[in-house]
Structure formats: C-alpha cells, structure tokens
PDB file of C-alpha atoms and ligand atoms in Angstrom:
ATOM      1  CA  UNK A 230       0.056   0.059  -0.030  1.00 73.00           C
ATOM      2  CA  UNK A 231       1.150   3.592  -0.421  1.00 86.00           C
ATOM      3  CA  UNK A 232       1.945   5.834   2.009  1.00 88.00           C
ATOM      4  CA  UNK A 233      -1.339   7.405   1.974  1.00 84.00           C
ATOM      5  CA  UNK A 234      -3.159   4.156   2.027  1.00 87.00           C
ATOM      6  CA  UNK A 235      -1.033   3.437   5.243  1.00 90.00           C
ATOM      7  CA  UNK A 236      -2.208   6.600   6.729  1.00 86.00           C
ATOM      8  CA  UNK A 237      -5.573   5.886   6.069  1.00 85.00           C
ATOM      9  CA  UNK A 238      -5.616   2.707   7.927  1.00 88.00           C
ATOM     10  CA  UNK A 239      -3.672   4.526  10.961  1.00 92.00           C
ATOM     11  CA  UNK A 240      -5.818   7.453  11.075  1.00 95.00           C
ATOM     12  CA  UNK A 241      -9.069   6.679   9.505  1.00 96.00           C
ATOM     13  CA  UNK A 242      -9.843   3.146  10.717  1.00 96.00           C
ATOM     14  CA  UNK A 243     -10.567   4.074  14.182  1.00 95.00           C
ATOM     15  CA  UNK A 244     -13.609   5.708  12.754  1.00 95.00           C
ATOM     16  CA  UNK A 245     -14.300   3.498  10.043  1.00 97.00           C
ATOM     17  CA  UNK A 246     -12.920   0.233  10.156  1.00 97.00           C
ATOM     18  CA  UNK A 247     -15.005  -2.420  12.245  1.00 97.00           C
ATOM     19  CA  UNK A 248     -12.935  -4.182  14.457  1.00 94.00           C
ATOM     20  CA  UNK A 249     -14.092  -7.959  14.505  1.00 94.00           C
ATOM     21  CA  UNK A 250     -13.033 -10.916  16.503  1.00 93.00           C
ATOM     22  CA  UNK A 251     -11.693 -13.376  13.843  1.00 93.00           C
ATOM     23  CA  UNK A 252     -11.874 -17.390  13.224  1.00 87.00           C
ATOM     24  CA  UNK A 253      -9.269 -19.030  11.377  1.00 86.00           C
ATOM     25  CA  UNK A 254      -8.104 -16.285   8.772  1.00 87.00           C
ATOM     26  CA  UNK A 255      -7.583 -12.781   8.799  1.00 89.00           C
ATOM     27  CA  UNK A 256     -10.673 -11.908   6.577  1.00 92.00           C
ATOM     28  CA  UNK A 257     -12.739 -14.356   8.651  1.00 94.00           C
ATOM     29  CA  UNK A 258     -15.124 -13.396  11.278  1.00 96.00           C
ATOM     30  CA  UNK A 259     -15.574 -15.350  14.354  1.00 96.00           C
ATOM     31  CA  UNK A 260     -19.107 -17.041  14.063  1.00 95.00           C
ATOM     32  CA  UNK A 261     -20.008 -15.677  17.551  1.00 96.00           C
ATOM     33  CA  UNK A 262     -19.443 -11.930  16.823  1.00 97.00           C
ATOM     34  CA  UNK A 263     -22.681  -9.698  15.907  1.00 97.00           C
ATOM     35  CA  UNK A 264     -22.641  -6.053  14.627  1.00 98.00           C
ATOM     36  CA  UNK A 265     -25.151  -3.884  16.668  1.00 98.00           C
ATOM     37  CA  UNK A 266     -25.898  -1.571  13.805  1.00 98.00           C
ATOM     38  CA  UNK A 267     -27.883   0.861  16.372  1.00 97.00           C
ATOM     39  CA  UNK A 268     -24.597   0.838  18.633  1.00 97.00           C
ATOM     40  CA  UNK A 269     -22.119   1.397  15.560  1.00 97.00           C
ATOM     41  CA  UNK A 270     -24.042   4.110  13.810  1.00 98.00           C
ATOM     42  CA  UNK A 271     -25.675   5.792  16.978  1.00 97.00           C
ATOM     43  CA  UNK A 272     -29.257   5.756  15.760  1.00 98.00           C
ATOM     44  CA  UNK A 273     -31.778   3.310  14.183  1.00 97.00           C
ATOM     45  CA  UNK A 274     -32.095   4.033  10.282  1.00 98.00           C
ATOM     46  CA  UNK A 275     -32.072   1.588   7.270  1.00 98.00           C
ATOM     47  CA  UNK A 276     -28.718  -0.078   6.395  1.00 98.00           C
ATOM     48  CA  UNK A 277     -27.152  -0.774   2.975  1.00 98.00           C
ATOM     49  CA  UNK A 278     -24.755  -3.411   2.655  1.00 98.00           C
ATOM     50  CA  UNK A 279     -22.377  -3.233  -0.487  1.00 98.00           C
ATOM     51  CA  UNK A 280     -20.316  -6.814  -1.062  1.00 98.00           C
ATOM     52  CA  UNK A 281     -17.027  -6.349  -2.966  1.00 98.00           C
ATOM     53  CA  UNK A 282     -17.214  -2.242  -2.550  1.00 98.00           C
ATOM     54  CA  UNK A 283     -13.583  -2.196  -4.167  1.00 97.00           C
ATOM     55  CA  UNK A 284     -12.309   1.248  -3.980  1.00 96.00           C
ATOM     56  CA  UNK A 285     -15.487   2.542  -2.699  1.00 97.00           C
ATOM     57  CA  UNK A 286     -16.755   4.656  -5.179  1.00 96.00           C
ATOM     58  CA  UNK A 287     -20.601   3.699  -5.335  1.00 97.00           C
ATOM     59  CA  UNK A 288     -20.855   3.494  -1.597  1.00 98.00           C
ATOM     60  CA  UNK A 289     -19.031   6.692  -0.676  1.00 98.00           C
ATOM     61  CA  UNK A 290     -21.167   8.421  -3.247  1.00 97.00           C
ATOM     62  CA  UNK A 291     -24.562   7.078  -1.911  1.00 98.00           C
ATOM     63  CA  UNK A 292     -23.394   7.375   1.929  1.00 98.00           C
ATOM     64  CA  UNK A 293     -22.898  11.163   1.230  1.00 98.00           C
ATOM     65  CA  UNK A 294     -25.945  11.613  -0.906  1.00 97.00           C
ATOM     66  CA  UNK A 295     -28.260   9.747   1.503  1.00 97.00           C
ATOM     67  CA  UNK A 296     -27.488  10.989   4.982  1.00 97.00           C
ATOM     68  CA  UNK A 297     -30.548   9.696   6.526  1.00 98.00           C
ATOM     69  CA  UNK A 298     -29.391   5.859   5.551  1.00 98.00           C
ATOM     70  CA  UNK A 299     -26.589   3.964   7.209  1.00 98.00           C
ATOM     71  CA  UNK A 300     -23.767   2.178   4.775  1.00 98.00           C
ATOM     72  CA  UNK A 301     -21.724  -0.861   5.452  1.00 98.00           C
ATOM     73  CA  UNK A 302     -19.049  -1.399   2.698  1.00 98.00           C
ATOM     74  CA  UNK A 303     -17.674  -5.325   2.880  1.00 98.00           C
ATOM     75  CA  UNK A 304     -14.311  -5.955   1.199  1.00 98.00           C
ATOM     76  CA  UNK A 305     -11.183  -8.088   1.454  1.00 97.00           C
ATOM     77  CA  UNK A 306      -8.813  -5.476  -0.688  1.00 95.00           C
ATOM     78  CA  UNK A 307      -6.897  -3.432   2.002  1.00 94.00           C
ATOM     79  CA  UNK A 308      -5.689  -0.880  -0.617  1.00 95.00           C
ATOM     80  CA  UNK A 309      -9.320  -0.617  -1.692  1.00 96.00           C
ATOM     81  CA  UNK A 310     -10.674  -0.209   1.786  1.00 96.00           C
ATOM     82  CA  UNK A 311      -7.902   2.508   2.476  1.00 96.00           C
ATOM     83  CA  UNK A 312      -9.001   4.436  -0.502  1.00 95.00           C
ATOM     84  CA  UNK A 313     -12.763   4.206   0.476  1.00 97.00           C
ATOM     85  CA  UNK A 314     -11.661   5.328   3.783  1.00 96.00           C
ATOM     86  CA  UNK A 315     -10.067   8.394   1.998  1.00 95.00           C
ATOM     87  CA  UNK A 316     -12.791   9.355   0.048  1.00 96.00           C
ATOM     88  CA  UNK A 317     -15.121   9.112   3.013  1.00 97.00           C
ATOM     89  CA  UNK A 318     -13.090  11.549   4.985  1.00 96.00           C
ATOM     90  CA  UNK A 319     -12.585  14.094   2.093  1.00 96.00           C
ATOM     91  CA  UNK A 320     -16.437  14.205   1.713  1.00 97.00           C
ATOM     92  CA  UNK A 321     -17.508  14.016   5.175  1.00 97.00           C
ATOM     93  CA  UNK A 322     -19.063  11.291   5.179  1.00 98.00           C
ATOM     94  CA  UNK A 323     -20.017   9.802   8.854  1.00 96.00           C
ATOM     95  CA  UNK A 324     -22.995   7.279   8.217  1.00 98.00           C
ATOM     96  CA  UNK A 325     -20.470   4.589   6.513  1.00 98.00           C
ATOM     97  CA  UNK A 326     -18.497   1.731   7.916  1.00 98.00           C
ATOM     98  CA  UNK A 327     -16.355  -0.796   6.610  1.00 98.00           C
ATOM     99  CA  UNK A 328     -15.439  -4.325   6.908  1.00 98.00           C
ATOM    100  CA  UNK A 329     -12.556  -6.317   5.810  1.00 97.00           C
ATOM    101  CA  UNK A 330     -13.818  -9.584   5.771  1.00 97.00           C
ATOM    102  CA  UNK A 331     -15.192 -12.484   3.392  1.00 96.00           C
ATOM    103  CA  UNK A 332     -18.539 -11.426   2.431  1.00 97.00           C
ATOM    104  CA  UNK A 333     -20.814 -14.856   2.799  1.00 96.00           C
ATOM    105  CA  UNK A 334     -19.159 -14.695   6.689  1.00 96.00           C
ATOM    106  CA  UNK A 335     -20.637 -11.333   7.376  1.00 98.00           C
ATOM    107  CA  UNK A 336     -23.997 -12.513   5.711  1.00 98.00           C
ATOM    108  CA  UNK A 337     -24.398 -15.624   7.158  1.00 97.00           C
ATOM    109  CA  UNK A 338     -23.383 -14.548  11.000  1.00 97.00           C
ATOM    110  CA  UNK A 339     -22.008 -11.367  11.495  1.00 98.00           C
ATOM    111  CA  UNK A 340     -24.996  -9.234  10.469  1.00 98.00           C
ATOM    112  CA  UNK A 341     -28.040  -9.574  12.934  1.00 98.00           C
ATOM    113  CA  UNK A 342     -30.806 -11.682  10.933  1.00 98.00           C
ATOM    114  CA  UNK A 343     -33.067  -9.429   8.952  1.00 98.00           C
ATOM    115  CA  UNK A 344     -30.872  -6.177   9.395  1.00 98.00           C
ATOM    116  CA  UNK A 345     -30.224  -4.956   6.223  1.00 98.00           C
ATOM    117  CA  UNK A 346     -32.718  -3.031   3.829  1.00 98.00           C
ATOM    118  CA  UNK A 347     -30.636  -3.702   0.567  1.00 98.00           C
ATOM    119  CA  UNK A 348     -27.473  -5.628  -0.258  1.00 98.00           C
ATOM    120  CA  UNK A 349     -25.388  -4.661  -3.341  1.00 98.00           C
ATOM    121  CA  UNK A 350     -23.147  -6.232  -5.055  1.00 98.00           C
ATOM    122  CA  UNK A 351     -21.879  -4.826  -8.323  1.00 98.00           C
ATOM    123  CA  UNK A 352     -19.290  -5.958 -10.878  1.00 97.00           C
ATOM    124  CA  UNK A 353     -18.585  -8.822  -8.813  1.00 97.00           C
ATOM    125  CA  UNK A 354     -15.346 -11.075 -10.048  1.00 95.00           C
ATOM    126  CA  UNK A 355     -16.478 -13.008 -12.827  1.00 92.00           C
ATOM    127  CA  UNK A 356     -13.906 -15.836 -12.657  1.00 93.00           C
ATOM    128  CA  UNK A 357     -14.692 -16.208 -16.315  1.00 85.00           C
ATOM    129  CA  UNK A 358     -12.189 -19.337 -16.935  1.00 87.00           C
ATOM    130  CA  UNK A 359     -14.273 -22.357 -17.199  1.00 83.00           C
ATOM    131  CA  UNK A 360     -12.281 -23.945 -14.247  1.00 86.00           C
ATOM    132  CA  UNK A 361     -12.797 -21.058 -12.001  1.00 85.00           C
ATOM    133  CA  UNK A 362     -16.552 -20.269 -12.357  1.00 86.00           C
ATOM    134  CA  UNK A 363     -17.003 -22.220  -9.105  1.00 89.00           C
ATOM    135  CA  UNK A 364     -15.368 -19.349  -7.157  1.00 94.00           C
ATOM    136  CA  UNK A 365     -18.218 -17.118  -8.088  1.00 97.00           C
ATOM    137  CA  UNK A 366     -20.062 -15.259  -5.496  1.00 97.00           C
ATOM    138  CA  UNK A 367     -23.467 -15.951  -6.836  1.00 97.00           C
ATOM    139  CA  UNK A 368     -23.732 -19.491  -6.951  1.00 96.00           C
ATOM    140  CA  UNK A 369     -26.515 -21.901  -5.662  1.00 95.00           C
ATOM    141  CA  UNK A 370     -26.546 -21.206  -1.610  1.00 93.00           C
ATOM    142  CA  UNK A 371     -25.711 -17.996  -1.614  1.00 95.00           C
ATOM    143  CA  UNK A 372     -29.463 -16.708  -1.656  1.00 96.00           C
ATOM    144  CA  UNK A 373     -29.573 -18.243   1.961  1.00 96.00           C
ATOM    145  CA  UNK A 374     -27.031 -15.989   3.393  1.00 97.00           C
ATOM    146  CA  UNK A 375     -28.439 -12.987   1.737  1.00 98.00           C
ATOM    147  CA  UNK A 376     -32.222 -13.940   2.758  1.00 98.00           C
ATOM    148  CA  UNK A 377     -30.864 -14.454   6.147  1.00 98.00           C
ATOM    149  CA  UNK A 378     -29.319 -10.980   6.528  1.00 98.00           C
ATOM    150  CA  UNK A 379     -32.173  -9.302   4.426  1.00 98.00           C
ATOM    151  CA  UNK A 380     -35.315  -7.691   6.203  1.00 98.00           C
ATOM    152  CA  UNK A 381     -38.665  -8.824   4.645  1.00 98.00           C
ATOM    153  CA  UNK A 382     -39.213  -6.917   1.448  1.00 98.00           C
ATOM    154  CA  UNK A 383     -35.511  -6.143   1.262  1.00 98.00           C
ATOM    155  CA  UNK A 384     -33.591  -5.754  -2.022  1.00 98.00           C
ATOM    156  CA  UNK A 385     -30.854  -7.702  -3.395  1.00 98.00           C
ATOM    157  CA  UNK A 386     -29.284  -5.643  -6.209  1.00 98.00           C
ATOM    158  CA  UNK A 387     -26.552  -6.661  -8.411  1.00 98.00           C
ATOM    159  CA  UNK A 388     -24.714  -5.619 -11.802  1.00 98.00           C
ATOM    160  CA  UNK A 389     -22.312  -7.047 -14.104  1.00 98.00           C
ATOM    161  CA  UNK A 390     -20.726  -6.870 -17.437  1.00 97.00           C
ATOM    162  CA  UNK A 391     -20.302 -10.405 -17.895  1.00 96.00           C
ATOM    163  CA  UNK A 392     -23.223 -12.280 -19.899  1.00 96.00           C
ATOM    164  CA  UNK A 393     -22.855 -15.433 -18.743  1.00 95.00           C
ATOM    165  CA  UNK A 394     -22.331 -14.399 -15.119  1.00 97.00           C
ATOM    166  CA  UNK A 395     -25.381 -12.211 -15.602  1.00 98.00           C
ATOM    167  CA  UNK A 396     -27.118 -15.574 -16.705  1.00 98.00           C
ATOM    168  CA  UNK A 397     -25.786 -17.419 -13.836  1.00 97.00           C
ATOM    169  CA  UNK A 398     -27.010 -14.771 -11.149  1.00 98.00           C
ATOM    170  CA  UNK A 399     -30.771 -14.803 -12.754  1.00 98.00           C
ATOM    171  CA  UNK A 400     -30.672 -18.739 -12.434  1.00 98.00           C
ATOM    172  CA  UNK A 401     -29.611 -18.888  -9.280  1.00 97.00           C
ATOM    173  CA  UNK A 402     -32.145 -16.056  -8.004  1.00 98.00           C
ATOM    174  CA  UNK A 403     -34.877 -17.462  -9.917  1.00 98.00           C
ATOM    175  CA  UNK A 404     -34.594 -20.906  -8.431  1.00 97.00           C
ATOM    176  CA  UNK A 405     -34.258 -19.006  -4.273  1.00 97.00           C
ATOM    177  CA  UNK A 406     -37.324 -19.971  -2.627  1.00 96.00           C
ATOM    178  CA  UNK A 407     -36.943 -16.706  -0.335  1.00 97.00           C
ATOM    179  CA  UNK A 408     -36.641 -14.565  -3.254  1.00 98.00           C
ATOM    180  CA  UNK A 409     -38.552 -13.023  -6.103  1.00 98.00           C
ATOM    181  CA  UNK A 410     -37.846 -10.986  -9.005  1.00 98.00           C
ATOM    182  CA  UNK A 411     -38.660  -7.207  -8.585  1.00 98.00           C
ATOM    183  CA  UNK A 412     -38.090  -6.301 -12.264  1.00 98.00           C
ATOM    184  CA  UNK A 413     -40.328  -6.913 -15.344  1.00 97.00           C
ATOM    185  CA  UNK A 414     -38.770  -8.320 -18.301  1.00 96.00           C
ATOM    186  CA  UNK A 415     -35.416  -9.863 -19.024  1.00 98.00           C
ATOM    187  CA  UNK A 416     -33.275  -7.462 -17.105  1.00 98.00           C
ATOM    188  CA  UNK A 417     -33.710  -4.725 -14.702  1.00 98.00           C
ATOM    189  CA  UNK A 418     -33.050  -1.073 -15.726  1.00 97.00           C
ATOM    190  CA  UNK A 419     -30.022   0.530 -14.567  1.00 97.00           C
ATOM    191  CA  UNK A 420     -30.060   1.056 -10.873  1.00 97.00           C
ATOM    192  CA  UNK A 421     -30.019   4.686 -10.902  1.00 94.00           C
ATOM    193  CA  UNK A 422     -28.476   4.660  -7.180  1.00 94.00           C
ATOM    194  CA  UNK A 423     -25.257   3.092  -8.765  1.00 95.00           C
ATOM    195  CA  UNK A 424     -22.312   5.374  -9.921  1.00 95.00           C
ATOM    196  CA  UNK A 425     -20.164   4.329 -12.840  1.00 93.00           C
ATOM    197  CA  UNK A 426     -16.761   2.636 -11.597  1.00 92.00           C
ATOM    198  CA  UNK A 427     -13.887   1.663 -13.499  1.00 92.00           C
ATOM    199  CA  UNK A 428     -14.926  -1.688 -13.724  1.00 92.00           C
ATOM    200  CA  UNK A 429     -18.402  -0.833 -15.233  1.00 94.00           C
ATOM    201  CA  UNK A 430     -16.386   1.850 -17.645  1.00 95.00           C
ATOM    202  CA  UNK A 431     -13.845  -1.149 -18.787  1.00 95.00           C
ATOM    203  CA  UNK A 432     -16.856  -3.599 -19.192  1.00 96.00           C
ATOM    204  CA  UNK A 433     -18.392  -0.877 -21.678  1.00 96.00           C
ATOM    205  CA  UNK A 434     -14.828   0.140 -23.391  1.00 97.00           C
ATOM    206  CA  UNK A 435     -14.592  -3.600 -23.866  1.00 96.00           C
ATOM    207  CA  UNK A 436     -18.095  -3.400 -25.599  1.00 97.00           C
ATOM    208  CA  UNK A 437     -19.883  -5.671 -23.159  1.00 97.00           C
ATOM    209  CA  UNK A 438     -23.146  -5.198 -22.004  1.00 97.00           C
ATOM    210  CA  UNK A 439     -23.975  -4.024 -18.453  1.00 98.00           C
ATOM    211  CA  UNK A 440     -27.016  -5.798 -16.975  1.00 98.00           C
ATOM    212  CA  UNK A 441     -28.664  -5.330 -13.785  1.00 98.00           C
ATOM    213  CA  UNK A 442     -30.992  -7.548 -11.321  1.00 98.00           C
ATOM    214  CA  UNK A 443     -32.984  -6.760  -8.323  1.00 98.00           C
ATOM    215  CA  UNK A 444     -34.534  -9.403  -6.424  1.00 98.00           C
ATOM    216  CA  UNK A 445     -36.902  -9.101  -3.238  1.00 98.00           C
ATOM    217  CA  UNK A 446     -36.680 -10.903   0.050  1.00 98.00           C
ATOM    218  CA  UNK A 447     -40.102 -12.476   0.547  1.00 98.00           C
ATOM    219  CA  UNK A 448     -41.737 -12.070   3.672  1.00 98.00           C
ATOM    220  CA  UNK A 449     -40.828 -14.542   6.736  1.00 96.00           C
ATOM    221  CA  UNK A 450     -43.585 -16.668   7.470  1.00 90.00           C
TER     222      UNK A 450
HETATM  223  C1  SAM B 164     -14.323  -6.808  -9.618  1.00 96.36           C
HETATM  224  S1  SAM B 164     -14.464  -5.560  -8.390  1.00 96.36           S
HETATM  225  C2  SAM B 164     -15.520  -4.468  -8.414  1.00 96.36           C
HETATM  226  C3  SAM B 164     -15.746  -3.333  -7.237  1.00 96.36           C
HETATM  227  C4  SAM B 164     -16.603  -2.749  -6.969  1.00 96.36           C
HETATM  228  N1  SAM B 164     -17.770  -3.090  -6.865  1.00 96.36           N
HETATM  229  C5  SAM B 164     -16.965  -1.821  -8.564  1.00 96.36           C
HETATM  230  O1  SAM B 164     -17.915  -1.896  -9.400  1.00 96.36           O
HETATM  231  O2  SAM B 164     -16.087  -1.166  -8.499  1.00 96.36           O
HETATM  232  C6  SAM B 164     -14.749  -7.030  -6.984  1.00 96.36           C
HETATM  233  C7  SAM B 164     -14.365  -6.607  -5.701  1.00 96.36           C
HETATM  234  O3  SAM B 164     -14.705  -7.742  -4.685  1.00 96.36           O
HETATM  235  C8  SAM B 164     -14.158  -8.215  -3.754  1.00 96.36           C
HETATM  236  N2  SAM B 164     -14.436  -9.787  -3.325  1.00 96.36           N
HETATM  237  C9  SAM B 164     -14.351 -10.714  -4.022  1.00 96.36           C
HETATM  238  N3  SAM B 164     -14.955 -11.655  -3.289  1.00 96.36           N
HETATM  239  C10 SAM B 164     -14.848 -11.258  -2.331  1.00 96.36           C
HETATM  240  C11 SAM B 164     -15.507 -11.607  -0.846  1.00 96.36           C
HETATM  241  N4  SAM B 164     -15.530 -13.215  -0.520  1.00 96.36           N
HETATM  242  N5  SAM B 164     -15.711 -11.160   0.038  1.00 96.36           N
HETATM  243  C12 SAM B 164     -15.645  -9.523  -0.097  1.00 96.36           C
HETATM  244  N6  SAM B 164     -15.224  -9.081  -1.150  1.00 96.36           N
HETATM  245  C13 SAM B 164     -14.734  -9.458  -1.966  1.00 96.36           C
HETATM  246  C14 SAM B 164     -12.671  -7.847  -4.289  1.00 96.36           C
HETATM  247  O4  SAM B 164     -11.820  -7.874  -3.452  1.00 96.36           O
HETATM  248  C15 SAM B 164     -12.809  -7.082  -5.336  1.00 96.36           C
HETATM  249  O5  SAM B 164     -12.482  -5.435  -4.862  1.00 96.36           O
END
C-alpha cells in the first residue's frame, strides 16, 4: 500500500473500520461475533450493505447523498478499503462503516438476521475461466446467506458486465425460494443509485453489455 493508504489505516480506521474478532483467517469473522447497528451508527436507520465495494466509489457517493441511511462496505482488498476511507473522510461522510472480511461470513453470521434493507453487489469478480467459475460469489446456496441478512421485502441489487455470469445470477436467484424478481422483462433497468465505477467503464470500453438485476426478499412466515 502507498503512504497515503497506510495513513488511512492508522488515522481513519478507528472511525470507519469495524474491529471484528476473527476465526481462522485474517478476513474471517468469528461465528459468534454480531454487529450491533444501533450502537455502531448511533441511531436506527435503514442499513445498506455493499459486498465487494472495491475502491468504494459507489458506496461513498451513496452515503454522501443519503445521510438518513447507514452504509456498510464489505471488502477484502486492503488498498480498496484505504481508498474508501480516504474518500469518505474527504467527503465528510459519517454514516459509513467498513469491514475487512469475507462476504459470505458477514451475511451468514455477523449481520443480525433481517438487519439489512438492501444488499448491493456490483461487478462481482466474474472468474470467467471455465475451471474457475465455481469460485463465483453468486452460486447455488448464496441466496440463503443473503436472505438471512435481509429484512422482509429487502432488496438484493446486482450488476455485471459478464453475460454468462448475469445469466448464472438470474438462474440462481430465480431458483431461490426466499427471493422473487423485482423487475419485469429480461433484465432490470439500471439502478439509478449506482455510480459508474472503473469496472463498469472497462466493461463498456470492451463492448460488453451491462446488466442489472434486483430481487426482493419474500416476507418471513
Ligand atoms: C471486480 S471488483 C468490483 C468492485 C466494485 N464493486 C466496483 O464496481 O468497482 C470485485 C471486488 O469484490 C471483492 N471481493 C471478492 N470476493 C470477495 C469476498 N468473498 N468478500 C469480500 N469482498 C470480495 C474484491 O476484492 C474486489 O474488490
């Protein structure tokens, strides 16, 4: 990491970065650890969670423009977390926290059940080589973890520039009993709360179509 990124960790982590007990790996979360959103954010407000927030462009912009909502960025890439903290600090954003952790663990244990209003996953790593596609985040079983973390009626928003991953996301989520489509037609309209990131720009430059999807968590019975 650069000097500025090291500074971000030293100076800004105490405010932005959640200090979580780990299990086996540095990006794991101890299964008994739980976020207390009201204590952490100092209020009760809708909680929007972005998985794989990268450099933080989308979530910092959203947090700055939506001061009445709380935001959580989940990322394993330290330089990206540093950039996110620097930009958040520059923008004076206070309704944002970051967690350096493996997303499935955050969804399946760390977030209290039903605590998230929305989960965003934009330009998830496509693992496009045939032998690597099993590493994709949105694969059978992912829906259980996402449904656990989401409130009834909560939204799972996705975007990708990889056609076969878009098809896989749609197939996996269409088959999830706890989710229903929140869009009509083949794909969702572009989510207007999503700012253009480097990954989207690169996809467009390479001639790839950007596809959005949005699914609603069905009410618990
Ligand atoms: C292709 S980048 C997209 C970043 C950002 N969403 C954007 O649109 O610019 C995917 C990000 O997901 C993160 N990521 C991948 N697997 C993850 C996991 N299991 N837990 C948390 N973050 C993960 C990567 O570190 C990477 O920064």
